[in-house]
XYZ file of C-alpha atoms in Angstrom:
461
model
C -15.022 31.460 24.089
C -10.989 32.723 23.902
C -10.622 28.771 24.864
C -12.083 27.474 22.253
C -10.299 30.287 19.615
C -7.225 29.162 21.134
C -7.989 25.486 20.367
C -9.077 26.494 17.156
C -5.552 28.280 16.566
C -3.175 25.224 18.035
C -5.319 22.793 16.309
C -5.595 23.947 12.888
C -3.582 27.324 11.986
C -0.268 25.567 13.403
C 2.724 26.138 11.468
C 4.274 23.210 13.136
C 4.055 19.390 11.877
C 2.619 17.886 14.808
C 4.339 15.935 16.905
C 2.403 12.937 19.019
C 3.655 12.518 22.542
C 0.937 10.316 23.166
C 2.108 6.983 21.084
C 5.754 7.805 22.046
C 4.516 7.227 25.146
C 2.387 4.132 24.271
C 5.493 2.816 22.471
C 7.780 3.349 25.413
C 5.335 1.639 28.315
C 4.175 -0.791 26.108
C 6.686 -1.997 23.815
C 10.305 -0.425 24.927
C 12.078 -2.383 22.382
C 10.753 -0.917 19.698
C 12.493 2.744 20.815
C 16.044 1.144 20.719
C 17.644 0.574 17.230
C 18.766 -2.720 16.949
C 19.779 -2.224 12.860
C 23.739 -1.716 12.423
C 23.773 2.545 12.315
C 26.931 4.815 10.652
C 28.143 8.244 10.316
C 28.114 8.932 6.726
C 31.180 10.621 6.426
C 33.179 8.095 7.532
C 31.589 5.924 4.530
C 33.264 5.940 1.335
C 31.605 5.459 -2.320
C 33.741 2.677 -2.462
C 31.978 0.863 0.932
C 28.616 0.473 -0.624
C 29.162 -1.679 -3.111
C 29.815 -3.827 -0.003
C 27.244 -2.441 2.300
C 24.521 -3.792 -0.891
C 26.230 -6.915 -1.325
C 26.103 -7.589 3.157
C 22.293 -7.258 2.502
C 21.511 -5.566 5.574
C 19.867 -2.151 6.047
C 22.034 0.141 7.449
C 21.273 4.015 9.046
C 23.123 6.940 8.308
C 22.610 9.105 11.169
C 22.538 12.928 10.713
C 23.707 12.485 7.353
C 20.869 15.689 6.784
C 22.854 17.652 8.758
C 26.651 16.788 7.737
C 25.403 17.435 4.096
C 23.543 20.492 5.549
C 20.339 19.832 3.952
C 18.209 23.323 3.667
C 14.872 21.191 3.309
C 15.657 20.481 7.380
C 15.507 23.872 8.323
C 12.681 25.345 5.339
C 9.955 22.571 6.004
C 9.848 22.590 9.405
C 6.912 25.745 8.539
C 4.333 23.469 7.025
C 2.698 26.783 5.911
C 5.803 27.692 4.337
C 5.672 23.938 2.554
C 1.729 24.175 2.310
C 2.034 27.712 0.706
C 4.880 26.139 -2.492
C 3.419 22.901 -3.190
C 0.084 23.027 -1.629
C -0.992 23.145 -5.881
C 0.784 20.817 -6.890
C -1.153 17.163 -7.755
C 0.712 14.258 -6.661
C -0.116 10.314 -6.323
C -2.260 9.357 -2.744
C -1.843 5.971 -2.014
C -3.474 3.009 0.248
C -0.729 1.642 2.347
C 0.484 -1.729 0.650
C 3.062 -3.335 -0.992
C 3.053 -3.487 -5.068
C 3.776 -6.881 -5.030
C 1.960 -7.997 -1.913
C -1.508 -6.401 -3.120
C -1.266 -3.904 -5.553
C -0.850 0.546 -5.715
C -4.163 1.763 -4.957
C -3.544 5.752 -5.099
C -5.886 8.381 -6.208
C -4.622 12.091 -7.371
C -4.400 14.698 -4.956
C -3.426 18.196 -4.072
C -0.789 18.604 -1.604
C -2.889 21.321 -0.011
C -6.054 18.623 0.444
C -3.730 16.101 1.923
C -2.313 18.163 4.589
C -5.703 19.617 5.298
C -7.477 16.129 5.261
C -4.515 15.203 7.781
C -5.062 18.256 10.178
C -8.898 17.541 10.356
C -7.233 13.886 11.276
C -9.281 12.190 8.651
C -7.681 8.393 9.274
C -8.482 7.331 5.376
C -5.359 9.959 3.962
C -3.502 7.448 3.179
C 0.277 8.222 1.863
C 1.141 10.402 -0.848
C 4.378 9.917 -2.510
C 5.498 11.506 -5.753
C 7.371 10.390 -9.286
C 10.398 10.895 -10.095
C 9.922 13.891 -12.681
C 7.683 16.217 -10.278
C 8.766 19.813 -8.647
C 9.126 18.684 -5.394
C 12.432 15.743 -5.890
C 14.037 18.024 -8.551
C 14.295 20.717 -6.249
C 18.203 20.591 -4.892
C 17.260 21.399 -1.530
C 15.588 18.176 -0.959
C 17.917 15.484 0.955
C 19.543 12.512 -1.599
C 22.630 11.837 0.447
C 25.843 12.110 -1.598
C 26.751 8.327 -1.207
C 23.800 7.414 -2.651
C 23.706 10.302 -5.896
C 25.754 8.451 -8.431
C 23.174 5.069 -8.409
C 20.045 6.677 -7.539
C 16.872 5.579 -9.402
C 12.996 6.446 -9.345
C 13.609 8.921 -6.478
C 10.156 9.336 -4.344
C 8.546 12.164 -1.694
C 6.709 10.806 0.913
C 3.895 12.622 3.633
C 1.577 11.129 5.902
C -0.111 11.819 9.536
C 1.032 10.040 12.592
C -0.059 6.025 12.848
C 0.065 6.132 9.253
C 2.347 4.010 7.382
C 2.795 0.889 5.231
C 2.233 -2.724 6.054
C 5.181 -5.365 5.413
C 6.298 -5.418 1.684
C 9.196 -5.424 0.136
C 11.371 -4.615 -3.166
C 14.470 -3.621 -4.984
C 17.461 -2.291 -2.764
C 16.298 1.554 -1.878
C 16.898 4.645 0.719
C 15.430 6.947 2.646
C 15.782 9.950 4.511
C 12.828 12.015 6.898
C 13.157 14.892 7.029
C 10.267 15.920 9.285
C 8.803 13.478 12.274
C 10.047 9.945 13.398
C 9.292 7.283 11.072
C 9.408 3.654 12.884
C 11.131 0.740 10.833
C 10.732 -3.042 11.140
C 12.884 -5.448 8.757
C 12.513 -9.191 8.340
C 14.924 -11.085 6.027
C 13.647 -12.449 2.516
C 11.616 -15.552 2.168
C 13.670 -17.628 0.271
C 11.911 -20.929 0.460
C 8.130 -21.503 2.336
C 8.341 -20.254 5.971
C 7.774 -23.172 8.854
C 4.056 -24.223 9.952
C 4.117 -21.391 13.053
C 5.496 -18.946 10.542
C 3.036 -19.174 7.849
C -0.084 -19.432 11.079
C 1.631 -15.673 12.156
C 1.485 -14.790 8.676
C -1.760 -15.899 8.612
C -3.243 -14.833 11.737
C -1.832 -11.810 11.558
C -2.453 -10.304 7.476
C 1.236 -8.722 8.202
C 1.488 -7.981 4.772
C -2.141 -6.233 4.164
C -2.635 -5.066 8.358
C -2.115 -1.501 9.442
C 0.550 -0.746 11.375
C -0.855 0.229 14.666
C -2.832 -2.899 14.232
C -0.514 -5.173 13.613
C 1.902 -3.598 16.248
C -0.995 -3.478 19.162
C -1.548 -7.489 18.238
C 1.144 -9.294 16.307
C 4.450 -7.475 18.071
C 5.386 -9.671 20.203
C 5.058 -12.976 18.431
C 6.509 -11.906 15.501
C 9.227 -11.169 18.065
C 9.436 -13.774 19.507
C 9.518 -16.127 16.356
C 11.211 -13.573 13.959
C 13.640 -11.706 15.490
C 13.015 -8.646 13.730
C 15.752 -5.191 13.800
C 14.355 -1.970 14.572
C 14.704 1.794 14.048
C 13.170 4.890 14.329
C 14.758 7.230 12.291
C 15.234 10.999 12.619
C 15.313 14.361 10.332
C 18.306 14.101 9.131
C 18.486 10.195 9.075
C 18.788 7.771 6.444
C 18.451 4.558 6.115
C 19.802 1.345 3.067
C 16.588 -0.864 2.766
C 18.297 -4.210 1.100
C 16.654 -6.003 -2.025
C 13.572 -8.178 -1.258
C 14.035 -7.309 2.486
C 10.637 -7.144 4.053
C 9.992 -3.820 6.118
C 7.368 -2.042 7.736
C 7.113 1.718 8.223
C 5.309 3.699 10.702
C 4.995 7.431 11.648
C 5.108 8.760 15.450
C 4.104 12.328 14.688
C 3.147 13.799 10.624
C 6.205 12.884 8.875
C 7.637 13.684 5.608
C 10.517 11.962 3.647
C 12.523 11.551 0.596
C 13.564 8.414 -1.191
C 14.547 5.833 -3.974
C 15.617 2.662 -5.561
C 19.191 2.565 -6.256
C 20.561 1.047 -9.696
C 21.002 -2.545 -10.804
C 19.639 -2.660 -7.435
C 18.161 -6.318 -8.994
C 21.773 -7.995 -9.788
C 22.507 -10.690 -6.752
C 19.278 -9.733 -4.925
C 18.548 -12.820 -2.342
C 15.706 -15.140 -3.533
C 12.655 -14.642 -2.319
C 8.978 -16.513 -2.773
C 7.455 -13.061 -2.725
C 9.099 -11.932 -5.347
C 9.294 -14.766 -7.830
C 5.640 -15.316 -7.031
C 4.757 -11.315 -8.286
C 7.768 -12.110 -11.426
C 5.004 -14.688 -12.759
C 2.041 -12.399 -12.308
C 3.236 -9.698 -14.013
C 4.959 -11.833 -17.328
C 1.151 -13.687 -17.157
C -0.937 -12.328 -20.240
C -4.640 -12.846 -20.115
C -5.158 -13.003 -23.507
C -3.598 -12.451 -26.963
C -5.013 -9.894 -29.587
C -8.135 -11.317 -30.932
C -11.153 -11.736 -33.439
C -13.262 -10.026 -30.355
C -10.741 -7.582 -29.321
C -10.772 -8.145 -25.376
C -8.925 -9.275 -23.065
C -12.041 -11.926 -22.119
C -11.555 -13.278 -25.138
C -10.318 -17.081 -25.456
C -6.696 -17.559 -26.425
C -5.915 -20.123 -29.250
C -3.415 -21.929 -26.885
C -2.829 -21.966 -22.996
C 0.336 -22.194 -21.586
C -0.720 -25.194 -18.851
C 2.409 -24.690 -16.819
C 1.740 -20.994 -16.670
C -1.567 -21.072 -15.120
C 0.056 -24.089 -12.875
C 2.451 -20.944 -12.016
C -0.320 -18.286 -11.772
C -2.343 -20.404 -9.004
C 0.693 -21.045 -6.902
C 1.372 -17.390 -7.145
C -2.073 -16.609 -5.617
C -1.345 -19.144 -2.784
C 1.981 -17.339 -1.759
C -0.073 -13.297 -2.202
C -3.398 -14.304 -1.667
C -4.187 -10.601 -1.110
C -2.278 -9.662 -4.226
C -5.469 -8.415 -6.559
C -3.813 -8.726 -10.072
C -2.655 -12.419 -9.545
C -6.525 -12.733 -8.730
C -7.981 -11.682 -11.258
C -6.001 -12.638 -13.802
C -6.095 -16.578 -12.304
C -10.418 -15.670 -12.623
C -10.188 -14.640 -15.568
C -7.560 -17.452 -17.198
C -10.705 -20.358 -15.633
C -12.929 -18.559 -17.202
C -10.870 -18.298 -21.096
C -10.423 -22.234 -20.721
C -13.897 -23.223 -20.496
C -14.651 -23.084 -16.608
C -17.100 -20.549 -16.463
C -18.690 -21.837 -13.414
C -15.270 -22.646 -11.308
C -14.551 -19.042 -12.665
C -17.445 -17.083 -10.598
C -17.214 -19.194 -7.270
C -13.208 -18.091 -7.833
C -13.862 -14.560 -8.029
C -16.298 -14.601 -4.826
C -13.808 -16.434 -3.086
C -11.556 -14.441 -3.518
C -14.416 -11.243 -2.642
C -15.612 -13.153 0.652
C -11.425 -12.896 1.776
C -11.022 -9.805 1.677
C -14.142 -8.734 3.184
C -13.058 -11.123 6.350
C -9.962 -9.091 6.741
C -12.559 -6.166 7.071
C -14.649 -7.645 9.711
C -11.099 -8.307 11.441
C -10.996 -4.792 11.635
C -7.441 -5.504 9.334
C -8.925 -3.750 6.321
C -10.571 -0.215 5.977
C -13.720 0.522 3.960
C -12.037 2.195 1.043
C -9.513 -0.206 -0.365
C -12.387 -3.131 0.300
C -14.751 -0.756 -1.789
C -12.937 -0.827 -4.797
C -11.546 -3.859 -4.226
C -14.732 -5.375 -4.079
C -16.059 -3.494 -7.154
C -12.980 -4.610 -9.083
C -13.885 -7.686 -9.000
C -17.821 -7.032 -10.046
C -16.103 -5.865 -13.219
C -14.194 -9.059 -14.099
C -17.145 -10.954 -13.641
C -19.196 -9.013 -15.724
C -16.914 -9.416 -18.448
C -16.244 -12.456 -17.245
C -20.189 -13.762 -18.012
C -20.354 -11.589 -21.320
C -17.872 -13.131 -22.586
C -18.364 -16.901 -22.147
C -21.633 -17.957 -21.490
C -24.794 -16.849 -22.136
C -28.435 -18.090 -20.838
C -28.606 -18.823 -17.413
C -25.513 -18.894 -16.764
C -25.089 -15.557 -17.691
C -27.480 -14.408 -15.484
C -26.756 -15.988 -12.633
C -23.081 -14.352 -13.455
C -24.474 -10.928 -13.660
C -26.693 -11.421 -10.085
C -23.528 -12.449 -8.790
C -21.416 -8.873 -10.116
C -25.099 -6.875 -8.720
C -24.193 -8.441 -5.085
C -20.724 -7.387 -5.191
C -21.372 -4.317 -6.619
C -24.028 -3.231 -3.471
C -21.517 -5.112 -1.418
C -18.913 -2.363 -1.783
C -21.628 0.393 -1.611
C -21.749 -0.762 1.703
C -18.125 -0.473 2.640
C -18.352 3.416 0.644
C -21.566 4.878 -0.377
C -20.086 7.543 -2.484
C -17.854 4.993 -4.763
C -18.661 6.226 -8.113
C -17.513 3.534 -10.390
C -19.948 1.141 -7.531
C -22.856 3.389 -8.148
C -22.282 2.917 -11.641
C -21.459 -0.771 -12.146
C -24.854 -1.655 -10.084
C -26.742 0.528 -12.559
C -25.399 -0.990 -15.597
C -25.674 -4.416 -14.295
C -29.819 -3.410 -13.304
C -30.755 -3.023 -16.446
C -29.360 -6.038 -17.839
C -31.143 -7.731 -15.473
C -34.475 -5.723 -14.978
C -34.052 -4.416 -11.757
C -34.762 -1.355 -9.939
C -33.113 0.881 -8.017
C -34.552 2.664 -5.175
C -33.589 4.097 -2.298
C -34.532 1.701 -0.265
C -32.028 -0.807 -2.182
C -29.198 -2.466 -0.517
C -26.846 -0.108 -1.807
C -27.802 3.048 -0.068
C -27.040 1.433 3.370
C -23.527 2.107 5.047
C -22.247 1.485 8.342
C -19.794 4.503 8.094
C -19.786 7.537 6.878
C -16.880 8.087 4.145
C -15.649 11.237 2.022
C -16.380 10.829 -1.329
C -13.047 9.845 -3.118
C -11.884 7.995 -5.886
C -9.780 5.300 -5.955
C -8.164 3.563 -8.868
C -5.860 0.308 -9.001
C -2.980 1.913 -11.509
C -0.995 -1.146 -11.403
C -4.176 -2.934 -12.617
C -4.851 -0.361 -15.622
C -1.321 -1.194 -16.927
C -0.934 -4.757 -16.146
C -4.936 -5.994 -17.042
C -6.640 -3.675 -19.146
């Protein structure tokens, strides 16, 4: 009984953020090159503000060692105690994201209190995701948090992040940014922008590894050695008090070694003189592709009076570059329906669903985000056939949407939106949903959590 009590105190009542010595040892034995920083390292006190423009212009990552200690960030000492942090911020609600890049997949997120999120971390809940906070929240506005003085005058959209060991973001890119580690250790892997379609051997690796979707630990275990041999990425592990400058459009993956807390943000005018990158170009095309104008049906599924053929071709090309970008794939499917190609649109949505399901079969994509994405595809199939078809074709579309709804619930039986969608379609088709139907089956037990594609809400709906 004494042993059980001690174990409970250690695992549940500890005031310390958890380290991960087993992971550190595994990295040291299997990937010693990862533990050696190959990124340019500087002492922040030796860098003048005038040097920042030069650093940005060089488009190479730079690590500022010990900047937090030099600038005496209060957070470094104060938030070593997890219980104190939880006591102050535990009831605040912030966004928790699934760890994908906005360009590469989309922003898949839900709201959660910091206290609940930390409880999930402590319970080793491997679907906890990564907690992010926007610029106007109480955490970032507290002056005790570390914003390197070097970036202070050009700071834009600061962010706070918190996640458990072995979590992190898959390879992604964005405008120039910085990040400072406050608690834990964080590994960064860097790759240069893709200015043009890469060579066939690189394309093969990117597709095989699904590196813009794969969770960092899976990628390191199975594909790191191939990537290192082919592209020679830069690597560096940041310690508490370290900061890193991330150049515009440079791909990077993050990986936590122990529970990790960090602050960061983008830099103003980060789009100036950015290196060309095919993901950035494709993402701009996706954002600029409007589904429909205001119409007599007042529906984003309604047919546009004119359709720009070049935009259609550009959007299709973007879906080939960003093949897992949910927004791009949905927009293209709806555009096909707007042009009267409903059958082609239905086939497209099915192909997109299979593309994501195959990632799960390879253990690359987790069940919860997959369930949300498949359910969203089902919703758009319903919208397409409701406006653009009738009779048997419409019935076929509803049946496809129902099967997608079933599939979503196989991956997460508690997905409320999928339950609502399947119930709605079943009523349309006159199908009864009993306790023995497909959607009640599941091969995993998951907590009841709802995720939403916020990016799609603003861009499409």
